[in-house]
Short mmCIF file of N, CA and C in Angstrom, two decimals:
data_model
loop_
_atom_site.label_atom_id
_atom_site.label_comp_id
_atom_site.label_asym_id
_atom_site.label_seq_id
_atom_site.Cartn_x
_atom_site.Cartn_y
_atom_site.Cartn_z
N GLN A 1 -8.73 -72.86 73.34
CA GLN A 1 -7.83 -71.92 72.69
C GLN A 1 -7.15 -71.05 73.73
N VAL A 2 -6.06 -70.43 73.31
CA VAL A 2 -5.34 -69.50 74.16
C VAL A 2 -4.99 -68.27 73.34
N GLN A 3 -5.09 -67.12 73.96
CA GLN A 3 -4.72 -65.85 73.32
C GLN A 3 -3.41 -65.36 73.94
N LEU A 4 -2.51 -64.88 73.11
CA LEU A 4 -1.17 -64.49 73.55
C LEU A 4 -0.90 -63.04 73.17
N VAL A 5 -0.35 -62.28 74.10
CA VAL A 5 -0.02 -60.88 73.84
C VAL A 5 1.39 -60.60 74.38
N GLU A 6 2.30 -60.25 73.47
CA GLU A 6 3.66 -59.93 73.85
C GLU A 6 3.81 -58.46 74.23
N SER A 7 4.80 -58.19 75.06
CA SER A 7 5.14 -56.82 75.42
C SER A 7 6.59 -56.78 75.85
N GLY A 8 7.12 -55.57 75.96
CA GLY A 8 8.48 -55.40 76.48
C GLY A 8 9.54 -55.08 75.45
N GLY A 9 9.17 -55.08 74.18
CA GLY A 9 10.15 -54.75 73.15
C GLY A 9 10.52 -53.27 73.19
N GLY A 10 11.52 -52.92 72.40
CA GLY A 10 11.93 -51.52 72.33
C GLY A 10 13.23 -51.35 71.60
N LEU A 11 13.74 -50.12 71.66
CA LEU A 11 15.01 -49.77 71.04
C LEU A 11 16.08 -49.67 72.13
N VAL A 12 17.13 -50.47 71.99
CA VAL A 12 18.20 -50.47 72.99
C VAL A 12 19.55 -50.45 72.27
N GLN A 13 20.59 -50.24 73.04
CA GLN A 13 21.94 -50.27 72.49
C GLN A 13 22.57 -51.65 72.70
N ALA A 14 23.55 -51.94 71.89
CA ALA A 14 24.27 -53.20 72.04
C ALA A 14 24.82 -53.32 73.45
N GLY A 15 24.65 -54.51 74.03
CA GLY A 15 25.09 -54.75 75.39
C GLY A 15 24.01 -54.58 76.44
N ASP A 16 22.92 -53.95 76.06
CA ASP A 16 21.81 -53.73 76.99
C ASP A 16 21.00 -55.00 77.20
N SER A 17 20.04 -54.90 78.10
CA SER A 17 19.13 -56.01 78.40
C SER A 17 17.69 -55.59 78.21
N LEU A 18 16.86 -56.57 77.91
CA LEU A 18 15.41 -56.39 77.84
C LEU A 18 14.75 -57.65 78.37
N ARG A 19 13.56 -57.49 78.91
CA ARG A 19 12.76 -58.66 79.27
C ARG A 19 11.43 -58.58 78.54
N LEU A 20 11.19 -59.57 77.72
CA LEU A 20 9.91 -59.69 77.03
C LEU A 20 8.94 -60.50 77.88
N SER A 21 7.67 -60.13 77.78
CA SER A 21 6.61 -60.87 78.45
C SER A 21 5.58 -61.30 77.43
N CYS A 22 4.91 -62.39 77.74
CA CYS A 22 3.83 -62.88 76.89
C CYS A 22 2.70 -63.29 77.83
N ALA A 23 1.64 -62.50 77.83
CA ALA A 23 0.50 -62.76 78.69
C ALA A 23 -0.52 -63.62 77.95
N ALA A 24 -1.02 -64.62 78.64
CA ALA A 24 -1.95 -65.55 78.02
C ALA A 24 -3.31 -65.47 78.68
N SER A 25 -4.34 -65.70 77.89
CA SER A 25 -5.70 -65.79 78.40
C SER A 25 -6.41 -66.91 77.65
N GLY A 26 -7.47 -67.39 78.24
CA GLY A 26 -8.20 -68.46 77.60
C GLY A 26 -8.04 -69.76 78.37
N ARG A 27 -7.77 -70.80 77.64
CA ARG A 27 -7.62 -72.12 78.24
C ARG A 27 -6.44 -72.17 79.19
N THR A 28 -6.42 -73.13 80.08
CA THR A 28 -5.42 -73.26 81.13
C THR A 28 -3.99 -73.13 80.58
N PHE A 29 -3.30 -72.14 81.08
CA PHE A 29 -1.96 -71.79 80.60
C PHE A 29 -1.01 -72.97 80.69
N SER A 30 -1.10 -73.70 81.79
CA SER A 30 -0.15 -74.80 82.02
C SER A 30 -0.38 -76.00 81.10
N SER A 31 -1.42 -75.94 80.28
CA SER A 31 -1.68 -77.01 79.31
C SER A 31 -0.79 -76.92 78.10
N TYR A 32 -0.06 -75.82 77.96
CA TYR A 32 0.69 -75.55 76.74
C TYR A 32 2.19 -75.50 76.96
N ALA A 33 2.90 -76.14 76.06
CA ALA A 33 4.32 -75.86 75.93
C ALA A 33 4.46 -74.55 75.15
N LEU A 34 5.49 -73.80 75.44
CA LEU A 34 5.62 -72.45 74.89
C LEU A 34 6.98 -72.22 74.24
N GLY A 35 6.98 -71.30 73.32
CA GLY A 35 8.24 -70.97 72.67
C GLY A 35 8.32 -69.51 72.31
N TRP A 36 9.55 -69.05 72.13
CA TRP A 36 9.82 -67.72 71.57
C TRP A 36 10.47 -67.92 70.21
N PHE A 37 10.03 -67.13 69.26
CA PHE A 37 10.59 -67.12 67.92
C PHE A 37 10.84 -65.68 67.52
N ARG A 38 11.65 -65.48 66.50
CA ARG A 38 11.89 -64.13 66.02
C ARG A 38 12.01 -64.12 64.50
N GLN A 39 11.73 -62.97 63.94
CA GLN A 39 11.83 -62.80 62.49
C GLN A 39 12.45 -61.46 62.20
N GLY A 40 13.67 -61.50 61.68
CA GLY A 40 14.37 -60.29 61.31
C GLY A 40 13.99 -59.84 59.92
N PRO A 41 14.39 -58.63 59.54
CA PRO A 41 14.05 -58.10 58.21
C PRO A 41 14.57 -59.01 57.10
N GLY A 42 13.66 -59.44 56.24
CA GLY A 42 14.05 -60.28 55.12
C GLY A 42 14.45 -61.70 55.48
N LYS A 43 14.15 -62.09 56.70
CA LYS A 43 14.54 -63.43 57.14
C LYS A 43 13.32 -64.28 57.47
N GLU A 44 13.54 -65.58 57.53
CA GLU A 44 12.47 -66.47 57.95
C GLU A 44 12.36 -66.45 59.48
N ARG A 45 11.21 -66.87 59.95
CA ARG A 45 11.01 -66.94 61.40
C ARG A 45 11.91 -68.05 61.96
N GLU A 46 12.60 -67.74 63.06
CA GLU A 46 13.53 -68.71 63.61
C GLU A 46 13.27 -68.93 65.09
N PHE A 47 13.66 -70.12 65.52
CA PHE A 47 13.50 -70.53 66.91
C PHE A 47 14.47 -69.77 67.80
N VAL A 48 13.98 -69.36 68.97
CA VAL A 48 14.83 -68.71 69.96
C VAL A 48 14.95 -69.58 71.20
N ALA A 49 13.81 -69.94 71.79
CA ALA A 49 13.83 -70.73 73.02
C ALA A 49 12.48 -71.38 73.22
N ALA A 50 12.47 -72.47 74.00
CA ALA A 50 11.23 -73.18 74.28
C ALA A 50 11.25 -73.69 75.71
N ILE A 51 10.06 -73.92 76.25
CA ILE A 51 9.95 -74.37 77.63
C ILE A 51 8.75 -75.31 77.74
N SER A 52 8.90 -76.30 78.60
CA SER A 52 7.85 -77.30 78.77
C SER A 52 6.68 -76.74 79.56
N ARG A 53 5.64 -77.53 79.67
CA ARG A 53 4.42 -77.06 80.34
C ARG A 53 4.66 -76.70 81.80
N SER A 54 5.46 -77.47 82.46
CA SER A 54 5.71 -77.22 83.88
C SER A 54 6.82 -76.20 84.10
N GLY A 55 7.60 -75.96 83.05
CA GLY A 55 8.77 -75.10 83.18
C GLY A 55 10.01 -75.84 83.61
N GLY A 56 9.88 -77.14 83.76
CA GLY A 56 11.01 -77.92 84.24
C GLY A 56 12.07 -78.20 83.19
N SER A 57 11.71 -78.02 81.94
CA SER A 57 12.65 -78.26 80.85
C SER A 57 12.63 -77.07 79.90
N ALA A 58 13.81 -76.57 79.56
CA ALA A 58 13.91 -75.43 78.66
C ALA A 58 15.18 -75.55 77.84
N TYR A 59 15.14 -75.01 76.64
CA TYR A 59 16.34 -75.01 75.80
C TYR A 59 16.27 -73.82 74.86
N SER A 60 17.41 -73.47 74.29
CA SER A 60 17.47 -72.29 73.45
C SER A 60 18.38 -72.53 72.26
N ALA A 61 18.27 -71.65 71.29
CA ALA A 61 19.10 -71.73 70.09
C ALA A 61 20.55 -71.40 70.45
N ASP A 62 21.46 -71.96 69.68
CA ASP A 62 22.88 -71.71 69.94
C ASP A 62 23.22 -70.22 69.86
N SER A 63 22.52 -69.50 69.00
CA SER A 63 22.81 -68.09 68.79
C SER A 63 22.50 -67.22 70.00
N VAL A 64 21.68 -67.72 70.91
CA VAL A 64 21.31 -66.93 72.08
C VAL A 64 21.71 -67.59 73.39
N LYS A 65 22.26 -68.79 73.30
CA LYS A 65 22.59 -69.54 74.50
C LYS A 65 23.60 -68.77 75.35
N GLY A 66 23.31 -68.71 76.64
CA GLY A 66 24.17 -67.97 77.55
C GLY A 66 23.80 -66.51 77.67
N ARG A 67 22.94 -66.02 76.78
CA ARG A 67 22.51 -64.61 76.82
C ARG A 67 21.02 -64.47 77.10
N PHE A 68 20.22 -65.37 76.55
CA PHE A 68 18.76 -65.30 76.70
C PHE A 68 18.30 -66.44 77.62
N THR A 69 17.29 -66.14 78.44
CA THR A 69 16.71 -67.14 79.33
C THR A 69 15.20 -67.12 79.22
N ILE A 70 14.62 -68.28 78.93
CA ILE A 70 13.17 -68.40 78.88
C ILE A 70 12.67 -68.91 80.23
N SER A 71 11.53 -68.38 80.67
CA SER A 71 10.91 -68.85 81.91
C SER A 71 9.42 -68.62 81.81
N ARG A 72 8.70 -69.23 82.73
CA ARG A 72 7.25 -69.05 82.75
C ARG A 72 6.77 -69.04 84.18
N ASP A 73 5.66 -68.35 84.40
CA ASP A 73 4.99 -68.30 85.68
C ASP A 73 3.56 -68.75 85.44
N ASN A 74 3.29 -70.01 85.73
CA ASN A 74 1.96 -70.55 85.44
C ASN A 74 0.89 -69.93 86.34
N ALA A 75 1.26 -69.43 87.49
CA ALA A 75 0.29 -68.78 88.37
C ALA A 75 -0.14 -67.42 87.81
N ARG A 76 0.75 -66.79 87.05
CA ARG A 76 0.46 -65.49 86.45
C ARG A 76 0.13 -65.58 84.97
N ASN A 77 0.10 -66.82 84.43
CA ASN A 77 -0.22 -67.02 83.01
C ASN A 77 0.70 -66.19 82.11
N THR A 78 1.97 -66.18 82.42
CA THR A 78 2.90 -65.34 81.69
C THR A 78 4.18 -66.10 81.35
N LEU A 79 4.64 -65.86 80.14
CA LEU A 79 5.91 -66.37 79.64
C LEU A 79 6.88 -65.21 79.55
N TYR A 80 8.16 -65.47 79.82
CA TYR A 80 9.17 -64.42 79.79
C TYR A 80 10.35 -64.82 78.91
N LEU A 81 11.03 -63.80 78.41
CA LEU A 81 12.32 -64.00 77.77
C LEU A 81 13.25 -62.90 78.25
N GLN A 82 14.19 -63.27 79.10
CA GLN A 82 15.20 -62.33 79.56
C GLN A 82 16.34 -62.31 78.56
N MET A 83 16.61 -61.15 78.00
CA MET A 83 17.63 -61.02 76.97
C MET A 83 18.74 -60.11 77.48
N ASN A 84 19.91 -60.65 77.62
CA ASN A 84 21.08 -59.90 78.08
C ASN A 84 22.12 -59.81 76.97
N SER A 85 23.03 -58.88 77.11
CA SER A 85 24.12 -58.71 76.14
C SER A 85 23.60 -58.68 74.72
N LEU A 86 22.62 -57.86 74.48
CA LEU A 86 21.98 -57.82 73.17
C LEU A 86 22.95 -57.34 72.10
N LYS A 87 22.77 -57.90 70.92
CA LYS A 87 23.61 -57.58 69.76
C LYS A 87 22.73 -57.04 68.63
N PRO A 88 23.30 -56.28 67.72
CA PRO A 88 22.50 -55.79 66.59
C PRO A 88 21.81 -56.91 65.81
N GLU A 89 22.45 -58.06 65.73
CA GLU A 89 21.83 -59.18 64.99
C GLU A 89 20.63 -59.79 65.72
N ASP A 90 20.37 -59.35 66.94
CA ASP A 90 19.15 -59.79 67.65
C ASP A 90 17.94 -58.96 67.23
N THR A 91 18.15 -57.94 66.43
CA THR A 91 17.04 -57.11 65.97
C THR A 91 16.03 -57.95 65.19
N ALA A 92 14.78 -57.90 65.62
CA ALA A 92 13.73 -58.73 65.01
C ALA A 92 12.41 -58.43 65.70
N VAL A 93 11.35 -58.93 65.10
CA VAL A 93 10.07 -59.02 65.78
C VAL A 93 10.06 -60.35 66.53
N TYR A 94 9.76 -60.28 67.81
CA TYR A 94 9.75 -61.47 68.65
C TYR A 94 8.32 -61.91 68.91
N TYR A 95 8.09 -63.21 68.73
CA TYR A 95 6.77 -63.79 68.89
C TYR A 95 6.80 -64.87 69.96
N CYS A 96 5.73 -64.95 70.75
CA CYS A 96 5.54 -66.12 71.59
C CYS A 96 4.51 -67.02 70.93
N ALA A 97 4.61 -68.30 71.22
CA ALA A 97 3.75 -69.28 70.59
C ALA A 97 3.47 -70.42 71.57
N ALA A 98 2.34 -71.10 71.34
CA ALA A 98 1.92 -72.18 72.23
C ALA A 98 1.53 -73.40 71.43
N ARG A 99 1.81 -74.56 72.00
CA ARG A 99 1.36 -75.81 71.41
C ARG A 99 1.02 -76.77 72.53
N GLU A 100 0.16 -77.75 72.22
CA GLU A 100 -0.40 -78.59 73.27
C GLU A 100 0.42 -79.83 73.57
N ILE A 101 1.28 -80.22 72.64
CA ILE A 101 1.98 -81.49 72.81
C ILE A 101 3.48 -81.27 72.83
N GLY A 102 4.05 -81.00 73.97
CA GLY A 102 5.49 -80.89 74.13
C GLY A 102 6.07 -79.68 73.44
N SER A 103 7.27 -79.31 73.81
CA SER A 103 7.91 -78.15 73.21
C SER A 103 8.64 -78.57 71.93
N SER A 104 8.92 -77.58 71.09
CA SER A 104 9.49 -77.87 69.78
C SER A 104 10.25 -76.66 69.27
N THR A 105 11.21 -76.91 68.38
CA THR A 105 11.93 -75.81 67.74
C THR A 105 11.30 -75.42 66.40
N ASP A 106 10.33 -76.17 65.94
CA ASP A 106 9.72 -75.95 64.63
C ASP A 106 8.54 -75.02 64.74
N PRO A 107 8.62 -73.82 64.17
CA PRO A 107 7.49 -72.89 64.29
C PRO A 107 6.21 -73.43 63.66
N ARG A 108 6.33 -74.31 62.68
CA ARG A 108 5.15 -74.83 62.00
C ARG A 108 4.32 -75.73 62.92
N SER A 109 4.91 -76.17 63.99
CA SER A 109 4.19 -77.08 64.88
C SER A 109 3.43 -76.36 65.99
N TYR A 110 3.53 -75.05 66.05
CA TYR A 110 2.82 -74.29 67.07
C TYR A 110 1.45 -73.85 66.58
N ASP A 111 0.49 -73.92 67.48
CA ASP A 111 -0.90 -73.70 67.11
C ASP A 111 -1.35 -72.26 67.33
N TYR A 112 -0.77 -71.58 68.29
CA TYR A 112 -1.24 -70.24 68.66
C TYR A 112 -0.05 -69.29 68.72
N TRP A 113 -0.30 -68.06 68.24
CA TRP A 113 0.75 -67.06 68.15
C TRP A 113 0.26 -65.71 68.65
N GLY A 114 1.19 -64.96 69.23
CA GLY A 114 0.91 -63.57 69.54
C GLY A 114 1.16 -62.69 68.33
N GLN A 115 0.97 -61.40 68.50
CA GLN A 115 1.10 -60.46 67.38
C GLN A 115 2.54 -59.99 67.19
N GLY A 116 3.39 -60.24 68.17
CA GLY A 116 4.80 -59.89 68.06
C GLY A 116 5.13 -58.56 68.72
N THR A 117 6.38 -58.42 69.14
CA THR A 117 6.88 -57.17 69.69
C THR A 117 8.26 -56.90 69.08
N GLN A 118 8.49 -55.66 68.68
CA GLN A 118 9.72 -55.30 67.98
C GLN A 118 10.85 -55.07 68.97
N VAL A 119 11.98 -55.68 68.68
CA VAL A 119 13.22 -55.42 69.41
C VAL A 119 14.24 -54.90 68.41
N THR A 120 14.78 -53.73 68.69
CA THR A 120 15.79 -53.13 67.82
C THR A 120 17.02 -52.82 68.65
N VAL A 121 18.16 -53.36 68.21
CA VAL A 121 19.42 -53.18 68.93
C VAL A 121 20.36 -52.37 68.05
N SER A 122 20.74 -51.20 68.52
CA SER A 122 21.64 -50.35 67.75
C SER A 122 23.08 -50.60 68.17
N SER A 123 23.98 -50.40 67.23
CA SER A 123 25.41 -50.66 67.51
C SER A 123 26.10 -49.43 68.07
#
């Protein structure tokens, strides 16, 4: 098993940047493909970005492409999400998640989840 803890959320203005972190403990971090998801008020949880076990392959949702960058540091057991040019519609609770078999955009396919960190973007 792996335990995940997100941090780095907060209240920012439109156009600002934030970097989210997800610290992992437990089983070998590099054994897991990882993803970021978010859930806004009254909305379903949606895919944001995903990255392979080695970090060699990554992709993101069209809504954040060019603004958000997912990365990982397997030596530090940490996943990151760099968020630039934030918009009010990015307001959500952001979750990191892990799965053992390849990366995926489907939240139902992830086995482990963090507790989430709130990101609020004011206009």
